[in-house]
Amino acid sequence: MTARERIAGNVAGYVDDRTGAAKWMKKNLTKVFPDHWSFLLGEICLYSFVILLLSGTFLTFWYDPSMREVVYEGSYEPLQGLEMSAAYASTLDISFEVRGGLLMRQIHHWAALIFMVGIVVHLMRVYFTGAFRKPRETNWVIGVGLLTLGIVEGFLGYSLPDDLLSGTGIRIAEAIIQALPVVGSYLAFFTFGGAFPGVAFIPRIYTVHILLLPGIFLALITVHLMLVWYQKHTQFPGPGRTEKNVVGYPLMPVYMAKAGGFFFIVFGVTAFLGAVASINPIWLYGPYTPGQVSAGSQPDWYMGWLDGLVRMAPPIETVTFGYTISWNILIPGLILPGIMFTALALYPFIESWATGDKREHHLLDRPRNAPTRTAIGAMALTFTLVCLLNGGNDIIATTFDLTINQMMWFSRIGVIVLPPLAYVITKRLCLSLQRADRDLVLHGRETGRLVRMPNGEFTEIHEPISAEKAWLLTSHEQLAPLELPDLDGGGVRRPGAIKNKIRNRISRSMATAVPKATQSERKELEGHH
Amino acid sequence: MSNEIELIKDPGLPAHVHRRADTDPKAAARAERQVATLFILSALGTVVLVYSYLFVDEDIFFFIPVLGNTNAHQLGLGMGMAIALFCIGAGLIHWAKTLMPDEEVIAQRHEFKSEDEDREDFVKTVKAGAAAAGLGRRPLIKRTLGAALGLSAISPVLLLGDLGPLPGNQLKTTSWKKGTRLVTDPGDRPLRPQDLEVGAVAQTLPEIAPGEHRSLNDIGKDAVLLIRLRPEEFNLDAERLSWTYEGIIAFSKICSHMGCAVALYEQQTKHLLCPCHQSTFDVTRAAKVIFGPSARPLPQLPITIDAEGYLVAQAPFNEPVGPSFWERST
């Protein structure tokens, strides 16, 4: 036994003597994880969160969360002698006086953008492959919570420098609070410690940004990961992969090295972006004052779709009994996003209700094999994308020489017309892909080799596909639609008949499919040849 | 059943294909060297970072294609850090992929559902526990506890009461009064009509006593845009026309939609545009909304001149400025 092995033995012994964890550790250190590039998306989120904690802590050492007015005397000449808040002045100091400060600020901001992209793309992966199905609904809901909090956290973060752009964003947030019926103006005054902008919001959102929300994030991320661990990761279908097993590599050493290495890669790439790609150059915007604004004011991308929604809202405001309701703010600012996030969080439950499928699923779906789900996803993405485009309508209009009115009308109509169109097209595409899969299994791969038959006929040679490929293309289940009765034995309408009817219809739509190829069909075709 | 449909069968996990490094010691040694090289590169990255921190001055700029004018100190720190971190990651992953075992392992899954017996026991335990507490049998305790818990939620809400004052009249009022002079922002100079040419725009604020401090809260409500047109270009009713002075008209600069500064004026069309959400207001028609999400015109400040010929407010704004709120009635 070498000295090193002895030490390892001693450490293991020390831990086990005090916790009795040997059995647990043995099982978990060799835990198997399936391999797929798309499983890295969640890891990107986790690692950028760690980067955010590290770089954020660095920034807190110099940032002064105060709206006390100071006169800038730092080294950035264009702003010297200007009155500004201590928050803005200290952010300028981080950028110009602290060595590596600008790098850290840029790493922090880039990591936040990567965090949000990671969450959205990870969510798309989970959605389109059906990974949210039983038993993982809870983790889906936690994920939607993390997405929502991420948007809020990001918004508060880029508001902290108290520059002209971020102050404008805060002003808009205040207008949304103020628009709430009955309690709006009270809530706004409580939030801002009086009239806008006041002197309270920077220290307040600082506490929320660096303490409250990161704490909630840590708790939710911990539960999210523990559930992934405990429930074991889903895997893509393929030869040898079943609902009852996990095929992959053990945690120790392969995944420790790969995942640990990937953390450094994500950090390295973020540092590279921080080094070469300028982001949020606050010194160009100047200090915040409510009487000014810069043209082309844009929020960060994950807020952009909400801003676009607000921009395209029709100008409706009603006054009843002397009280004002601003529909032009409430609908795009609160009601529509509220509906969207609620529907997103409830989707796993809605789908299982509609299909009647209450079984556990550990094998992922190929998106084409769940055409309705894929089409709904495409529809939601199209809606968000049109909103996002409209969030940059001024920039797009000036870049492409359009008028702002053309952009706005495109969005106003597009946001209603394009999502259903995306639904129909996506569903058709999925079914076409299923048909292509079926043809591939039954008739084999087109080789591109033409042969002339003795009778002069030309045919293309088809090569049979491998057994693995044939299994991959046919291993999915095709569920029959629900057939819930709406009449009882005596022909009388049952209570809940309408509900059953709706459920039958949705379930029929969910079950739309091109019948998958079977071995029987293959044999029959062989007989013909 | 002879015609039962036969499905395509799972051929099972394909046979493992070994990597070159598994069978060829030379390839393994090469992979080892590659991993080590990546780690050495990482160390060099750290050297670049330390060197930049200590020895590169912060005011050296040089030109790099694509990046433009770049600060050497900042670039050295960032690139050093990026190389140091990235190469550690690349090395670890290359190590895992070439030298660590790559044979796939199969672990079994088990349904999460427990045995029926265990589940029944679990339900029994819960029921027994609830029965032992006897909450169902003692409605008095249940109700008073419910009331106490409900009421205790008042305290945190109440204790947050000092987060801010009540709005009172603040959303409806501004600093403008009859006779308040309009002064330039920045500069605080009072304005005479002749200071503005036809087509000109000026940002103004109410005059304050010398030495007095203007708070951002005030600017957020008081900011006013002065625009001068030819009087015949207006399309206003008699009252609104009487609020202008020789073609000079004054509007709140705070957008009636969400409170951004309505900062873009198009001289040709006489439109004001808010850069936040593109609400567009027609100056000639008392800032009527002609496009975008805002539902109300910008409030107008009635103006005239005082005895010394300076522009002053005739009266406060005709309606509350800024975004809507529940209690605003017009």
PDB file of C-alpha atoms in Angstrom, chain A residues 94-241:
ATOM      1  CA  ILE A  94     -14.708  50.608  -9.864  1.00  0.00           C
ATOM      2  CA  SER A  95     -14.422  51.089 -13.618  1.00  0.00           C
ATOM      3  CA  PHE A  96     -11.517  53.554 -13.640  1.00  0.00           C
ATOM      4  CA  GLU A  97      -9.615  53.523 -10.341  1.00  0.00           C
ATOM      5  CA  VAL A  98      -9.750  49.928  -9.082  1.00  0.00           C
ATOM      6  CA  ARG A  99      -7.322  47.664 -10.926  1.00  0.00           C
ATOM      7  CA  GLY A 100      -9.320  44.870 -12.520  1.00  0.00           C
ATOM      8  CA  GLY A 101     -12.535  46.589 -11.435  1.00  0.00           C
ATOM      9  CA  LEU A 102     -13.822  47.150 -14.938  1.00  0.00           C
ATOM     10  CA  LEU A 103     -12.942  43.558 -15.807  1.00  0.00           C
ATOM     11  CA  MET A 104     -14.926  42.307 -12.811  1.00  0.00           C
ATOM     12  CA  ARG A 105     -17.883  44.568 -13.620  1.00  0.00           C
ATOM     13  CA  GLN A 106     -17.918  43.268 -17.175  1.00  0.00           C
ATOM     14  CA  ILE A 107     -17.497  39.646 -16.042  1.00  0.00           C
ATOM     15  CA  HIS A 108     -20.400  40.159 -13.625  1.00  0.00           C
ATOM     16  CA  HIS A 109     -22.664  41.595 -16.315  1.00  0.00           C
ATOM     17  CA  TRP A 110     -21.668  39.009 -18.946  1.00  0.00           C
ATOM     18  CA  ALA A 111     -22.181  36.204 -16.426  1.00  0.00           C
ATOM     19  CA  ALA A 112     -25.672  37.554 -15.734  1.00  0.00           C
ATOM     20  CA  LEU A 113     -26.516  37.498 -19.441  1.00  0.00           C
ATOM     21  CA  ILE A 114     -25.075  33.981 -19.794  1.00  0.00           C
ATOM     22  CA  PHE A 115     -27.011  32.895 -16.689  1.00  0.00           C
ATOM     23  CA  MET A 116     -30.276  34.068 -18.237  1.00  0.00           C
ATOM     24  CA  VAL A 117     -29.516  32.619 -21.698  1.00  0.00           C
ATOM     25  CA  GLY A 118     -28.555  29.375 -19.989  1.00  0.00           C
ATOM     26  CA  ILE A 119     -31.808  29.243 -18.061  1.00  0.00           C
ATOM     27  CA  VAL A 120     -33.934  29.926 -21.131  1.00  0.00           C
ATOM     28  CA  VAL A 121     -32.151  27.420 -23.377  1.00  0.00           C
ATOM     29  CA  HIS A 122     -32.104  24.826 -20.576  1.00  0.00           C
ATOM     30  CA  LEU A 123     -35.829  25.381 -20.127  1.00  0.00           C
ATOM     31  CA  MET A 124     -36.336  24.875 -23.853  1.00  0.00           C
ATOM     32  CA  ARG A 125     -34.368  21.621 -23.752  1.00  0.00           C
ATOM     33  CA  VAL A 126     -36.399  20.347 -20.809  1.00  0.00           C
ATOM     34  CA  TYR A 127     -39.654  21.413 -22.436  1.00  0.00           C
ATOM     35  CA  PHE A 128     -39.115  20.096 -25.952  1.00  0.00           C
ATOM     36  CA  THR A 129     -37.829  16.711 -24.741  1.00  0.00           C
ATOM     37  CA  GLY A 130     -40.606  16.255 -22.194  1.00  0.00           C
ATOM     38  CA  ALA A 131     -38.155  16.021 -19.286  1.00  0.00           C
ATOM     39  CA  PHE A 132     -40.674  17.809 -17.049  1.00  0.00           C
ATOM     40  CA  ARG A 133     -43.020  14.817 -16.941  1.00  0.00           C
ATOM     41  CA  LYS A 134     -43.655  12.784 -13.807  1.00  0.00           C
ATOM     42  CA  PRO A 135     -41.744  12.545 -11.472  1.00  0.00           C
ATOM     43  CA  ARG A 136     -39.990  15.845 -12.329  1.00  0.00           C
ATOM     44  CA  GLU A 137     -42.888  18.342 -12.197  1.00  0.00           C
ATOM     45  CA  THR A 138     -41.667  19.889  -8.932  1.00  0.00           C
ATOM     46  CA  ASN A 139     -38.276  20.572 -10.430  1.00  0.00           C
ATOM     47  CA  TRP A 140     -39.925  22.199 -13.434  1.00  0.00           C
ATOM     48  CA  VAL A 141     -41.857  24.549 -11.162  1.00  0.00           C
ATOM     49  CA  ILE A 142     -38.661  25.396  -9.254  1.00  0.00           C
ATOM     50  CA  GLY A 143     -36.994  26.076 -12.604  1.00  0.00           C
ATOM     51  CA  VAL A 144     -39.739  28.483 -13.651  1.00  0.00           C
ATOM     52  CA  GLY A 145     -39.300  30.189 -10.263  1.00  0.00           C
ATOM     53  CA  LEU A 146     -35.572  30.560 -10.918  1.00  0.00           C
ATOM     54  CA  LEU A 147     -36.261  32.042 -14.350  1.00  0.00           C
ATOM     55  CA  THR A 148     -38.671  34.606 -12.897  1.00  0.00           C
ATOM     56  CA  LEU A 149     -36.345  35.547 -10.057  1.00  0.00           C
ATOM     57  CA  GLY A 150     -33.463  35.722 -12.528  1.00  0.00           C
ATOM     58  CA  ILE A 151     -35.286  38.376 -14.545  1.00  0.00           C
ATOM     59  CA  VAL A 152     -35.939  40.424 -11.386  1.00  0.00           C
ATOM     60  CA  GLU A 153     -32.406  39.952 -10.065  1.00  0.00           C
ATOM     61  CA  GLY A 154     -30.889  40.981 -13.392  1.00  0.00           C
ATOM     62  CA  PHE A 155     -33.062  44.079 -13.602  1.00  0.00           C
ATOM     63  CA  LEU A 156     -32.162  45.161 -10.042  1.00  0.00           C
ATOM     64  CA  GLY A 157     -28.489  44.486 -10.794  1.00  0.00           C
ATOM     65  CA  TYR A 158     -28.254  46.748 -13.806  1.00  0.00           C
ATOM     66  CA  SER A 159     -30.236  49.402 -11.928  1.00  0.00           C
ATOM     67  CA  LEU A 160     -27.621  49.691  -9.182  1.00  0.00           C
ATOM     68  CA  PRO A 161     -25.077  51.872 -11.069  1.00  0.00           C
ATOM     69  CA  ASP A 162     -27.726  54.648 -11.042  1.00  0.00           C
ATOM     70  CA  ASP A 163     -26.760  55.895 -14.476  1.00  0.00           C
ATOM     71  CA  LEU A 164     -29.172  57.609 -16.858  1.00  0.00           C
ATOM     72  CA  LEU A 165     -30.170  54.367 -18.599  1.00  0.00           C
ATOM     73  CA  SER A 166     -30.802  52.364 -15.426  1.00  0.00           C
ATOM     74  CA  GLY A 167     -32.701  55.214 -13.788  1.00  0.00           C
ATOM     75  CA  THR A 168     -34.998  55.274 -16.797  1.00  0.00           C
ATOM     76  CA  GLY A 169     -35.645  51.551 -16.259  1.00  0.00           C
ATOM     77  CA  ILE A 170     -36.477  52.172 -12.605  1.00  0.00           C
ATOM     78  CA  ARG A 171     -38.822  54.973 -13.628  1.00  0.00           C
ATOM     79  CA  ILE A 172     -40.722  52.511 -15.837  1.00  0.00           C
ATOM     80  CA  ALA A 173     -40.870  49.950 -13.017  1.00  0.00           C
ATOM     81  CA  GLU A 174     -42.277  52.679 -10.760  1.00  0.00           C
ATOM     82  CA  ALA A 175     -44.942  53.521 -13.352  1.00  0.00           C
ATOM     83  CA  ILE A 176     -46.008  49.856 -13.430  1.00  0.00           C
ATOM     84  CA  ILE A 177     -46.341  49.776  -9.623  1.00  0.00           C
ATOM     85  CA  GLN A 178     -48.186  53.090  -9.691  1.00  0.00           C
ATOM     86  CA  ALA A 179     -50.631  51.738 -12.276  1.00  0.00           C
ATOM     87  CA  LEU A 180     -51.943  49.009  -9.953  1.00  0.00           C
ATOM     88  CA  PRO A 181     -55.601  49.625  -9.176  1.00  0.00           C
ATOM     89  CA  VAL A 182     -56.462  50.855  -5.651  1.00  0.00           C
ATOM     90  CA  VAL A 183     -53.060  50.309  -3.999  1.00  0.00           C
ATOM     91  CA  GLY A 184     -50.765  51.550  -6.789  1.00  0.00           C
ATOM     92  CA  SER A 185     -49.718  54.967  -5.554  1.00  0.00           C
ATOM     93  CA  TYR A 186     -49.387  53.698  -1.963  1.00  0.00           C
ATOM     94  CA  LEU A 187     -47.193  50.777  -3.039  1.00  0.00           C
ATOM     95  CA  ALA A 188     -45.064  53.100  -5.154  1.00  0.00           C
ATOM     96  CA  PHE A 189     -44.555  55.461  -2.221  1.00  0.00           C
ATOM     97  CA  PHE A 190     -43.698  52.573   0.105  1.00  0.00           C
ATOM     98  CA  THR A 191     -41.260  51.112  -2.407  1.00  0.00           C
ATOM     99  CA  PHE A 192     -39.441  54.371  -3.078  1.00  0.00           C
ATOM    100  CA  GLY A 193     -39.772  55.854   0.400  1.00  0.00           C
ATOM    101  CA  GLY A 194     -41.876  58.689  -1.023  1.00  0.00           C
ATOM    102  CA  ALA A 195     -42.167  60.281  -4.438  1.00  0.00           C
ATOM    103  CA  PHE A 196     -39.995  59.089  -7.316  1.00  0.00           C
ATOM    104  CA  PRO A 197     -36.994  58.867  -7.351  1.00  0.00           C
ATOM    105  CA  GLY A 198     -36.390  59.767  -3.697  1.00  0.00           C
ATOM    106  CA  VAL A 199     -33.204  58.693  -1.939  1.00  0.00           C
ATOM    107  CA  ALA A 200     -34.182  55.223  -0.734  1.00  0.00           C
ATOM    108  CA  PHE A 201     -34.377  52.885  -3.683  1.00  0.00           C
ATOM    109  CA  ILE A 202     -30.661  52.266  -4.319  1.00  0.00           C
ATOM    110  CA  PRO A 203     -29.936  51.010  -0.768  1.00  0.00           C
ATOM    111  CA  ARG A 204     -33.167  49.039  -0.801  1.00  0.00           C
ATOM    112  CA  ILE A 205     -32.659  47.244  -4.090  1.00  0.00           C
ATOM    113  CA  TYR A 206     -29.039  46.660  -3.064  1.00  0.00           C
ATOM    114  CA  THR A 207     -30.186  44.597  -0.083  1.00  0.00           C
ATOM    115  CA  VAL A 208     -32.592  42.679  -2.279  1.00  0.00           C
ATOM    116  CA  HIS A 209     -29.981  42.184  -5.013  1.00  0.00           C
ATOM    117  CA  ILE A 210     -27.068  40.996  -2.895  1.00  0.00           C
ATOM    118  CA  LEU A 211     -28.789  39.334   0.068  1.00  0.00           C
ATOM    119  CA  LEU A 212     -32.439  38.416  -0.287  1.00  0.00           C
ATOM    120  CA  LEU A 213     -32.577  37.099  -3.844  1.00  0.00           C
ATOM    121  CA  PRO A 214     -29.177  35.344  -3.847  1.00  0.00           C
ATOM    122  CA  GLY A 215     -30.278  33.575  -0.651  1.00  0.00           C
ATOM    123  CA  ILE A 216     -33.474  32.398  -2.303  1.00  0.00           C
ATOM    124  CA  PHE A 217     -31.479  31.405  -5.393  1.00  0.00           C
ATOM    125  CA  LEU A 218     -29.084  29.317  -3.308  1.00  0.00           C
ATOM    126  CA  ALA A 219     -31.962  27.526  -1.596  1.00  0.00           C
ATOM    127  CA  LEU A 220     -33.856  26.842  -4.822  1.00  0.00           C
ATOM    128  CA  ILE A 221     -30.755  25.771  -6.754  1.00  0.00           C
ATOM    129  CA  THR A 222     -29.848  23.379  -3.933  1.00  0.00           C
ATOM    130  CA  VAL A 223     -33.282  21.748  -4.016  1.00  0.00           C
ATOM    131  CA  HIS A 224     -33.205  21.711  -7.842  1.00  0.00           C
ATOM    132  CA  LEU A 225     -29.890  19.833  -7.870  1.00  0.00           C
ATOM    133  CA  MET A 226     -30.809  17.482  -5.031  1.00  0.00           C
ATOM    134  CA  LEU A 227     -33.901  16.442  -6.942  1.00  0.00           C
ATOM    135  CA  VAL A 228     -31.881  15.869 -10.121  1.00  0.00           C
ATOM    136  CA  TRP A 229     -29.489  13.771  -8.084  1.00  0.00           C
ATOM    137  CA  TYR A 230     -32.105  11.798  -6.228  1.00  0.00           C
ATOM    138  CA  GLN A 231     -34.409  11.208  -9.175  1.00  0.00           C
ATOM    139  CA  LYS A 232     -31.450  10.394 -11.474  1.00  0.00           C
ATOM    140  CA  HIS A 233     -31.027  12.238 -14.750  1.00  0.00           C
ATOM    141  CA  THR A 234     -33.269  11.554 -17.735  1.00  0.00           C
ATOM    142  CA  GLN A 235     -31.653  10.083 -20.827  1.00  0.00           C
ATOM    143  CA  PHE A 236     -32.240  10.193 -24.546  1.00  0.00           C
ATOM    144  CA  PRO A 237     -33.708   7.067 -26.146  1.00  0.00           C
ATOM    145  CA  GLY A 238     -31.364   4.695 -27.945  1.00  0.00           C
ATOM    146  CA  PRO A 239     -30.229   1.099 -28.027  1.00  0.00           C
ATOM    147  CA  GLY A 240     -29.862  -0.331 -24.517  1.00  0.00           C
ATOM    148  CA  ARG A 241     -31.505   2.681 -22.873  1.00  0.00           C
TER     149      ARG A 241
END
